[in-house]
Structure formats: structure tokens, C-alpha cells
Amino acid sequence: GKMATAKQKDSRPGKGPGKESQPLVIAKTAAEEQRLKLERLMRNPDKPAVIPERPKEWNPRAPPEFVRDVMGSSAGAGSGEFHVYRHLRRREYQRQEFLDRMTDKQKMDIDYMKKVEENQLAAQMRTEKRRKKRQKLKEKKKMAKKSKLEDENNKGSENTSSSSEEEEKKEGTKEDDAEAPSFVMGGR
């Protein structure tokens, strides 16, 4: 009798033969809990890690096609009618609350998408503006180079053109530093 019960206790489901029991360690912090979980996963790297699926969102029960327990036409309600009414009311309130939550969620989603689009548009405008600015600077440099070459060919005054070119370079760097880069949510 006692030997049989001792063997049953030993062969519990889930415990394989020859598996040493691990000492029970209770995690006191979230980091410690995470570390313990990682250690348990790394003990047997061949075993696949189970990633639970996202739980389905709660939906209110669909209204019945055919209502069977309709209140009678005679006066006076039975003792159970109050509770039936109470449950119906609670279910209806839950349904209303669910619908309100869904409309709020949809509104927030729409607002978020609008905000993302606005940010993308603003980013495009900024990049376009900066592109034009870079193009202008390029053109200025080209023109300065051309005029410098012409001046050298004509053996004109080199000092005035080179000094004006240096001034333009200084101005260009000042303008570039003024506009700081910005982060855009949802941008690519």
C-alpha cells in the first residue's frame, strides 16, 4: 500500500525521470524575474520558446434572434424577474461601454494618422526648402568660380573677388547652423 503511493508521488506528470529538482527562487524585482526566465530558457537552448498570441479583444454577446422569456401580461412580477432584469441591464451597459470605447479608439487612431501625415508633410517641406538652399549655394559657388576664372583670364583684381567669395562662405555656414535637424514621427 505505502510503496505504491510513494511510487505514484514520484511519477508525477511533467516530471521526467532523472530530472533534478531546482531550488525554488522567488524573484524580488522585475529585473531578477527576467534574469531567472532567461536562465531557464538558456538551460535547454534546443527547446522552442513559446510566444503567446495576443488575447482576443472582448466583444459583447450578440443580441438574441428570438427572445423566449418575455414578461407576461398579467400584473405582478415573479421573484426571479428582478434578477433577470438586472442581468439584462448589466449586459446592455457593458455593450454601450464597449461601443463608446470603440468609437474613442477609432477617433484616436484617426487623429494619430492625421498627425503622422502632417509630420511627413512638414518634413517634406523642410527637405524641399533645404534642397533649394543647397542649390542656391551651389549656384553661387559656380558663379563665383566663373567670375574668378574670368578675372584671372583678364588679369583683373583678384583680391576683391576672392574676399567676396570668403564672405559668401562665412554667410553660408552661419545659415546652415541656424536650422537644427528635427525628428519626424512616422517618417521614413
Coordinates of N, CA and C in Angstrom, one line a residue:
G1 N 0.8 -1.2 0.0 CA 0.0 0.0 0.0 C 0.9 1.2 0.0
K2 N 1.8 1.3 1.0 CA 2.6 2.6 1.1 C 3.6 2.7 0.0
M3 N 4.1 1.6 -0.5 CA 5.1 1.6 -1.6 C 4.5 2.1 -2.9
A4 N 3.2 1.7 -3.1 CA 2.5 2.1 -4.3 C 2.3 3.6 -4.3
T5 N 1.9 4.2 -3.2 CA 1.6 5.6 -3.1 C 2.9 6.4 -3.3
A6 N 4.0 5.9 -2.7 CA 5.3 6.5 -2.9 C 5.7 6.6 -4.3
K7 N 5.5 5.5 -5.1 CA 5.9 5.5 -6.5 C 5.0 6.5 -7.3
Q8 N 3.7 6.6 -6.9 CA 2.8 7.5 -7.6 C 3.2 8.9 -7.4
K9 N 3.7 9.3 -6.2 CA 4.1 10.6 -5.9 C 5.4 11.0 -6.8
D10 N 6.2 10.0 -6.9 CA 7.5 10.2 -7.7 C 7.2 10.4 -9.2
S11 N 6.2 9.6 -9.7 CA 6.0 9.7 -11.2 C 4.8 10.7 -11.5
R12 N 5.1 11.9 -11.1 CA 4.1 13.0 -11.4 C 4.2 13.3 -12.9
P13 N 3.0 13.7 -13.5 CA 3.1 14.1 -14.9 C 3.9 15.4 -15.0
G14 N 4.7 15.5 -16.1 CA 5.5 16.7 -16.3 C 6.9 16.6 -15.8
K15 N 7.1 15.6 -14.9 CA 8.5 15.4 -14.3 C 9.1 14.2 -15.0
G16 N 10.1 14.4 -15.7 CA 10.8 13.3 -16.4 C 11.7 12.5 -15.5
P17 N 12.0 11.3 -15.8 CA 12.9 10.5 -14.9 C 14.3 11.1 -15.0
G18 N 14.9 11.2 -13.9 CA 16.3 11.7 -13.8 C 16.4 13.2 -13.9
K19 N 15.3 13.9 -13.7 CA 15.3 15.4 -13.7 C 15.5 15.9 -12.3
E20 N 16.6 16.6 -12.1 CA 16.9 17.0 -10.7 C 16.0 18.2 -10.4
S21 N 15.5 18.3 -9.2 CA 14.6 19.4 -8.9 C 15.4 20.7 -8.6
Q22 N 14.9 21.8 -9.2 CA 15.6 23.0 -9.0 C 15.2 23.7 -7.7
P23 N 16.1 24.4 -7.0 CA 15.6 25.1 -5.8 C 14.7 26.2 -6.1
L24 N 13.7 26.4 -5.3 CA 12.7 27.5 -5.6 C 13.3 28.8 -5.3
V25 N 13.4 29.7 -6.3 CA 13.9 31.0 -6.1 C 12.8 32.0 -6.4
I26 N 12.5 32.9 -5.4 CA 11.5 33.9 -5.6 C 12.1 35.2 -6.0
A27 N 11.7 35.7 -7.2 CA 12.3 37.0 -7.6 C 11.7 38.1 -6.9
K28 N 12.6 39.0 -6.4 CA 12.1 40.2 -5.7 C 11.9 41.4 -6.5
T29 N 12.6 41.5 -7.7 CA 12.4 42.6 -8.6 C 12.1 42.1 -10.0
A30 N 11.7 43.0 -10.8 CA 11.3 42.7 -12.2 C 12.6 42.2 -13.0
A31 N 13.7 42.9 -12.7 CA 14.9 42.5 -13.4 C 15.4 41.1 -13.0
E32 N 15.2 40.8 -11.7 CA 15.6 39.5 -11.2 C 14.7 38.4 -11.9
E33 N 13.4 38.7 -12.0 CA 12.5 37.8 -12.6 C 12.8 37.5 -14.1
Q34 N 13.2 38.6 -14.8 CA 13.6 38.5 -16.2 C 14.9 37.6 -16.3
R35 N 15.8 37.8 -15.3 CA 17.1 37.1 -15.4 C 16.8 35.6 -15.1
L36 N 15.9 35.3 -14.2 CA 15.5 33.9 -13.9 C 14.9 33.2 -15.1
K37 N 14.0 34.0 -15.8 CA 13.3 33.4 -17.0 C 14.4 33.1 -18.1
L38 N 15.3 34.1 -18.3 CA 16.4 33.9 -19.3 C 17.2 32.7 -18.9
E39 N 17.6 32.5 -17.7 CA 18.4 31.3 -17.3 C 17.6 30.0 -17.6
R40 N 16.3 30.0 -17.3 CA 15.5 28.8 -17.5 C 15.5 28.5 -19.0
L41 N 15.4 29.6 -19.8 CA 15.3 29.4 -21.3 C 16.7 28.9 -21.8
M42 N 17.8 29.4 -21.2 CA 19.1 29.0 -21.7 C 19.6 27.7 -21.2
R43 N 18.9 27.1 -20.2 CA 19.3 25.8 -19.7 C 19.1 24.8 -20.8
N44 N 18.0 24.9 -21.6 CA 17.8 24.0 -22.7 C 17.6 24.8 -24.0
P45 N 18.7 25.1 -24.7 CA 18.5 26.0 -25.9 C 17.8 25.4 -27.1
D46 N 17.7 24.0 -27.1 CA 17.1 23.3 -28.2 C 15.6 23.4 -28.1
K47 N 15.1 23.6 -26.9 CA 13.6 23.6 -26.7 C 13.1 25.0 -27.2
P48 N 12.0 24.9 -28.1 CA 11.5 26.1 -28.6 C 10.8 27.0 -27.6
A49 N 11.0 28.3 -27.6 CA 10.4 29.2 -26.7 C 9.0 29.5 -27.1
V50 N 8.0 29.4 -26.2 CA 6.6 29.6 -26.6 C 6.3 31.1 -26.5
I51 N 5.8 31.7 -27.6 CA 5.4 33.1 -27.6 C 3.9 33.1 -27.6
P52 N 3.3 33.5 -26.5 CA 1.8 33.5 -26.5 C 1.2 34.5 -27.5
E53 N 0.1 34.1 -28.1 CA -0.6 35.0 -29.0 C -1.3 36.1 -28.3
R54 N -1.6 37.2 -28.9 CA -2.3 38.3 -28.3 C -3.7 37.9 -28.0
P55 N -4.2 38.1 -26.8 CA -5.6 37.7 -26.4 C -6.6 38.5 -27.3
K56 N -7.6 37.8 -27.6 CA -8.7 38.4 -28.4 C -9.4 39.4 -27.6
E57 N -9.8 40.5 -28.3 CA -10.5 41.6 -27.5 C -11.9 41.2 -27.2
W58 N -12.4 41.6 -26.0 CA -13.7 41.2 -25.6 C -14.8 41.8 -26.5
N59 N -15.8 41.0 -26.9 CA -16.9 41.5 -27.7 C -18.2 41.3 -26.9
P60 N -19.1 42.2 -27.0 CA -20.4 41.9 -26.3 C -21.1 40.8 -27.0
R61 N -21.9 40.1 -26.2 CA -22.7 39.0 -26.8 C -23.7 39.5 -27.8
A62 N -23.9 38.9 -28.9 CA -24.8 39.4 -29.9 C -26.3 39.3 -29.3
P63 N -27.1 40.3 -29.7 CA -28.5 40.2 -29.2 C -29.2 39.0 -29.7
P64 N -30.1 38.4 -28.9 CA -30.7 37.2 -29.3 C -31.7 37.4 -30.5
E65 N -31.7 36.3 -31.4 CA -32.6 36.4 -32.5 C -34.1 36.3 -32.1
F66 N -34.3 35.5 -31.1 CA -35.7 35.2 -30.6 C -35.7 35.3 -29.1
V67 N -36.4 36.2 -28.5 CA -36.5 36.3 -27.0 C -37.5 35.4 -26.5
R68 N -37.1 34.4 -25.7 CA -38.0 33.4 -25.2 C -38.7 33.8 -23.9
D69 N -38.0 34.4 -23.0 CA -38.6 34.7 -21.7 C -39.2 36.1 -21.6
V70 N -40.2 36.3 -22.4 CA -40.9 37.6 -22.4 C -41.8 37.7 -21.1
M71 N -41.8 38.9 -20.5 CA -42.7 39.0 -19.3 C -44.1 38.9 -19.7
G72 N -44.8 38.3 -18.8 CA -46.2 38.0 -19.1 C -47.1 39.3 -19.0
S73 N -48.3 39.2 -19.5 CA -49.2 40.4 -19.5 C -49.9 40.5 -18.1
S74 N -49.9 39.5 -17.3 CA -50.6 39.7 -16.0 C -49.8 40.5 -15.1
A75 N -50.5 41.2 -14.1 CA -49.8 42.1 -13.2 C -48.9 41.2 -12.2
G76 N -47.9 41.9 -11.7 CA -47.0 41.3 -10.7 C -45.9 40.5 -11.3
A77 N -44.7 40.8 -10.9 CA -43.5 40.0 -11.4 C -43.1 39.0 -10.4
G78 N -42.6 37.9 -11.0 CA -42.2 36.8 -10.1 C -40.9 37.2 -9.4
S79 N -40.5 36.3 -8.5 CA -39.3 36.6 -7.6 C -38.0 36.7 -8.5
G80 N -38.0 35.9 -9.6 CA -36.8 35.9 -10.4 C -36.7 37.0 -11.4
E81 N -37.8 37.7 -11.7 CA -37.8 38.7 -12.7 C -36.8 39.8 -12.4
F82 N -36.7 40.2 -11.2 CA -35.8 41.3 -10.8 C -34.3 41.0 -11.3
H83 N -33.9 39.7 -11.0 CA -32.5 39.3 -11.3 C -32.4 39.2 -12.8
V84 N -33.4 38.8 -13.5 CA -33.4 38.7 -15.0 C -33.2 40.1 -15.5
Y85 N -33.9 41.0 -15.0 CA -33.9 42.4 -15.5 C -32.5 43.0 -15.2
R86 N -32.0 42.7 -14.0 CA -30.7 43.2 -13.5 C -29.6 42.7 -14.5
H87 N -29.6 41.4 -14.9 CA -28.6 40.9 -15.8 C -28.7 41.5 -17.2
L88 N -29.9 41.7 -17.6 CA -30.1 42.4 -18.9 C -29.6 43.8 -18.9
R89 N -29.9 44.5 -17.9 CA -29.4 45.9 -17.8 C -27.9 45.9 -17.7
R90 N -27.3 45.0 -16.9 CA -25.8 45.0 -16.9 C -25.2 44.7 -18.2
R91 N -25.8 43.7 -18.9 CA -25.3 43.4 -20.3 C -25.4 44.6 -21.2
E92 N -26.5 45.3 -21.1 CA -26.7 46.4 -22.0 C -25.7 47.5 -21.7
Y93 N -25.5 47.8 -20.4 CA -24.5 48.8 -20.0 C -23.1 48.4 -20.5
Q94 N -22.7 47.2 -20.4 CA -21.4 46.7 -20.9 C -21.3 46.9 -22.4
R95 N -22.4 46.6 -23.1 CA -22.4 46.8 -24.6 C -22.2 48.3 -25.0
Q96 N -22.9 49.2 -24.2 CA -22.8 50.6 -24.5 C -21.4 51.1 -24.2
E97 N -20.8 50.6 -23.1 CA -19.5 51.0 -22.7 C -18.5 50.5 -23.8
F98 N -18.7 49.3 -24.3 CA -17.8 48.7 -25.3 C -17.9 49.6 -26.6
L99 N -19.1 50.0 -27.0 CA -19.3 50.8 -28.2 C -18.6 52.2 -28.0
D100 N -18.7 52.7 -26.8 CA -18.1 54.0 -26.6 C -16.6 53.9 -26.7
R101 N -16.0 52.8 -26.1 CA -14.6 52.6 -26.1 C -14.1 52.5 -27.6
M102 N -14.9 51.7 -28.4 CA -14.5 51.5 -29.8 C -14.5 52.8 -30.6
T103 N -15.5 53.7 -30.3 CA -15.6 55.0 -31.0 C -14.4 55.8 -30.6
D104 N -14.1 55.8 -29.3 CA -12.9 56.6 -28.8 C -11.6 56.1 -29.5
K105 N -11.5 54.8 -29.5 CA -10.3 54.2 -30.1 C -10.2 54.6 -31.6
Q106 N -11.3 54.5 -32.3 CA -11.3 54.9 -33.7 C -10.9 56.4 -33.9
K107 N -11.4 57.2 -33.0 CA -11.2 58.6 -33.1 C -9.7 58.9 -32.9
M108 N -9.1 58.2 -31.9 CA -7.7 58.4 -31.5 C -6.8 57.9 -32.7
D109 N -7.2 56.8 -33.3 CA -6.5 56.2 -34.5 C -6.5 57.2 -35.6
I110 N -7.6 57.8 -35.9 CA -7.7 58.8 -37.0 C -6.9 60.0 -36.7
D111 N -6.9 60.5 -35.4 CA -6.1 61.6 -35.0 C -4.6 61.3 -35.2
Y112 N -4.2 60.1 -34.8 CA -2.8 59.7 -34.9 C -2.4 59.7 -36.3
M113 N -3.2 59.2 -37.2 CA -2.9 59.1 -38.6 C -2.7 60.5 -39.2
K114 N -3.7 61.4 -38.8 CA -3.6 62.8 -39.3 C -2.3 63.4 -38.9
K115 N -1.9 63.2 -37.6 CA -0.7 63.8 -37.1 C 0.5 63.3 -37.8
V116 N 0.6 62.0 -38.1 CA 1.7 61.4 -38.8 C 1.8 62.0 -40.2
E117 N 0.6 62.1 -40.9 CA 0.6 62.8 -42.2 C 1.1 64.2 -42.2
E118 N 0.6 64.9 -41.2 CA 1.1 66.3 -41.0 C 2.6 66.4 -40.8
N119 N 3.1 65.5 -40.0 CA 4.6 65.5 -39.7 C 5.3 65.1 -41.0
Q120 N 4.8 64.2 -41.8 CA 5.5 63.8 -43.0 C 5.5 65.0 -44.0
L121 N 4.4 65.7 -44.1 CA 4.3 66.8 -45.0 C 5.3 67.9 -44.6
A122 N 5.3 68.2 -43.2 CA 6.2 69.2 -42.7 C 7.7 68.8 -43.0
A123 N 8.0 67.5 -42.9 CA 9.4 67.1 -43.2 C 9.7 67.3 -44.6
Q124 N 8.7 66.9 -45.5 CA 8.9 67.1 -46.9 C 9.2 68.6 -47.3
M125 N 8.4 69.5 -46.7 CA 8.5 70.9 -46.9 C 9.9 71.4 -46.5
R126 N 10.4 70.9 -45.3 CA 11.7 71.3 -44.8 C 12.8 70.8 -45.7
T127 N 12.7 69.5 -46.1 CA 13.7 69.0 -47.0 C 13.8 69.7 -48.3
E128 N 12.6 70.1 -48.9 CA 12.5 70.8 -50.1 C 13.1 72.2 -49.9
K129 N 12.9 72.9 -48.8 CA 13.4 74.2 -48.5 C 14.9 74.1 -48.5
R130 N 15.4 73.1 -47.8 CA 16.9 72.9 -47.6 C 17.5 72.6 -48.9
R131 N 16.8 71.8 -49.8 CA 17.4 71.4 -51.1 C 17.5 72.7 -51.9
K132 N 16.5 73.5 -51.9 CA 16.6 74.8 -52.7 C 17.8 75.6 -52.2
K133 N 17.9 75.7 -50.9 CA 19.0 76.4 -50.3 C 20.4 75.9 -50.7
R134 N 20.5 74.6 -50.7 CA 21.8 74.0 -51.2 C 22.0 74.3 -52.6
Q135 N 21.0 74.2 -53.4 CA 21.1 74.5 -54.9 C 21.6 76.0 -55.1
K136 N 21.0 76.9 -54.3 CA 21.4 78.3 -54.4 C 22.8 78.5 -54.1
L137 N 23.3 77.8 -53.0 CA 24.7 77.9 -52.6 C 25.6 77.4 -53.7
K138 N 25.2 76.3 -54.3 CA 25.9 75.6 -55.4 C 26.1 76.6 -56.5
E139 N 24.9 77.2 -56.9 CA 24.9 78.2 -58.0 C 25.8 79.4 -57.7
K140 N 25.8 79.9 -56.4 CA 26.6 81.0 -56.0 C 28.1 80.6 -56.2
K141 N 28.4 79.4 -55.7 CA 29.8 79.0 -55.8 C 30.3 78.9 -57.3
K142 N 29.4 78.3 -58.1 CA 29.7 78.2 -59.5 C 29.9 79.6 -60.1
M143 N 29.0 80.5 -59.8 CA 29.1 81.9 -60.4 C 30.4 82.5 -59.9
A144 N 30.8 82.3 -58.6 CA 32.0 82.9 -58.0 C 33.2 82.3 -58.7
K145 N 33.2 81.0 -59.0 CA 34.3 80.3 -59.6 C 34.4 80.9 -61.1
K146 N 33.3 81.0 -61.7 CA 33.3 81.6 -63.1 C 33.9 83.0 -63.2
S147 N 33.4 83.8 -62.2 CA 33.9 85.2 -62.2 C 35.4 85.2 -61.9
K148 N 35.8 84.3 -61.0 CA 37.2 84.2 -60.6 C 38.1 83.8 -61.8
L149 N 37.6 82.8 -62.6 CA 38.3 82.4 -63.8 C 38.4 83.5 -64.8
E150 N 37.3 84.2 -65.0 CA 37.3 85.4 -65.9 C 38.2 86.4 -65.5
D151 N 38.2 86.7 -64.2 CA 39.2 87.7 -63.6 C 40.6 87.3 -63.9
E152 N 40.9 86.0 -63.6 CA 42.3 85.5 -63.9 C 42.7 85.7 -65.3
N153 N 41.7 85.4 -66.2 CA 41.9 85.5 -67.6 C 42.2 86.9 -68.0
N154 N 41.4 87.8 -67.4 CA 41.6 89.2 -67.8 C 42.7 89.9 -67.0
K155 N 43.3 89.2 -66.0 CA 44.3 89.7 -65.1 C 43.8 90.9 -64.4
G156 N 42.5 90.7 -63.9 CA 41.9 91.8 -63.1 C 42.3 91.8 -61.7
S157 N 41.4 92.4 -60.9 CA 41.7 92.5 -59.4 C 41.2 91.1 -58.8
E158 N 42.2 90.3 -58.4 CA 41.9 89.0 -57.8 C 41.5 89.2 -56.3
N159 N 42.0 90.1 -55.6 CA 41.8 90.2 -54.2 C 40.3 90.5 -53.9
T160 N 39.6 91.3 -54.7 CA 38.2 91.7 -54.4 C 37.3 90.4 -54.6
S161 N 37.5 89.7 -55.6 CA 36.6 88.5 -55.9 C 36.9 87.4 -54.8
S162 N 38.1 87.2 -54.5 CA 38.4 86.1 -53.5 C 37.8 86.5 -52.1
S163 N 38.0 87.8 -51.8 CA 37.5 88.2 -50.5 C 35.9 88.1 -50.4
S164 N 35.2 88.4 -51.5 CA 33.8 88.3 -51.6 C 33.4 86.8 -51.5
E165 N 34.2 86.0 -52.1 CA 33.9 84.5 -52.0 C 34.0 84.0 -50.6
E166 N 35.0 84.5 -49.9 CA 35.2 84.1 -48.5 C 34.0 84.5 -47.6
E167 N 33.5 85.8 -47.9 CA 32.4 86.3 -47.2 C 31.1 85.4 -47.4
E168 N 30.9 85.0 -48.7 CA 29.8 84.2 -49.0 C 29.9 82.9 -48.3
K169 N 31.1 82.3 -48.2 CA 31.2 81.0 -47.5 C 30.9 81.2 -46.0
K170 N 31.3 82.3 -45.4 CA 31.0 82.5 -44.0 C 29.5 82.6 -43.8
E171 N 28.8 83.4 -44.7 CA 27.4 83.5 -44.6 C 26.7 82.2 -44.7
G172 N 27.1 81.4 -45.6 CA 26.5 80.1 -45.9 C 26.6 79.2 -44.6
T173 N 27.7 79.2 -44.0 CA 27.9 78.3 -42.8 C 27.0 78.8 -41.7
K174 N 26.9 80.1 -41.5 CA 26.0 80.7 -40.5 C 24.6 80.3 -40.7
E175 N 24.1 80.3 -41.9 CA 22.7 79.9 -42.2 C 22.5 78.5 -41.9
D176 N 23.4 77.6 -42.3 CA 23.3 76.2 -42.1 C 23.2 75.8 -40.6
D177 N 24.0 76.5 -39.8 CA 24.0 76.2 -38.3 C 22.7 76.7 -37.7
A178 N 22.0 77.6 -38.2 CA 20.8 78.2 -37.6 C 19.7 77.2 -37.6
E179 N 19.6 76.4 -38.6 CA 18.4 75.5 -38.7 C 18.9 74.1 -38.2
A180 N 18.3 73.7 -37.0 CA 18.7 72.4 -36.4 C 17.9 71.3 -37.0
P181 N 18.4 70.1 -37.1 CA 17.6 69.0 -37.7 C 16.5 68.6 -36.7
S182 N 15.4 68.1 -37.3 CA 14.3 67.8 -36.5 C 13.9 66.4 -36.7
F183 N 13.2 65.8 -35.7 CA 12.8 64.4 -35.7 C 11.3 64.3 -36.1
V184 N 11.0 63.5 -37.1 CA 9.6 63.4 -37.5 C 9.1 62.0 -37.2
M185 N 7.9 62.0 -36.5 CA 7.3 60.7 -36.1 C 6.7 60.0 -37.4
G186 N 7.0 58.8 -37.6 CA 6.4 58.0 -38.7 C 7.1 58.3 -40.0
G187 N 8.2 59.0 -40.0 CA 8.9 59.3 -41.2 C 9.8 58.1 -41.7
R188 N 10.2 58.1 -42.9 CA 11.0 57.0 -43.4 C 12.4 57.4 -43.6

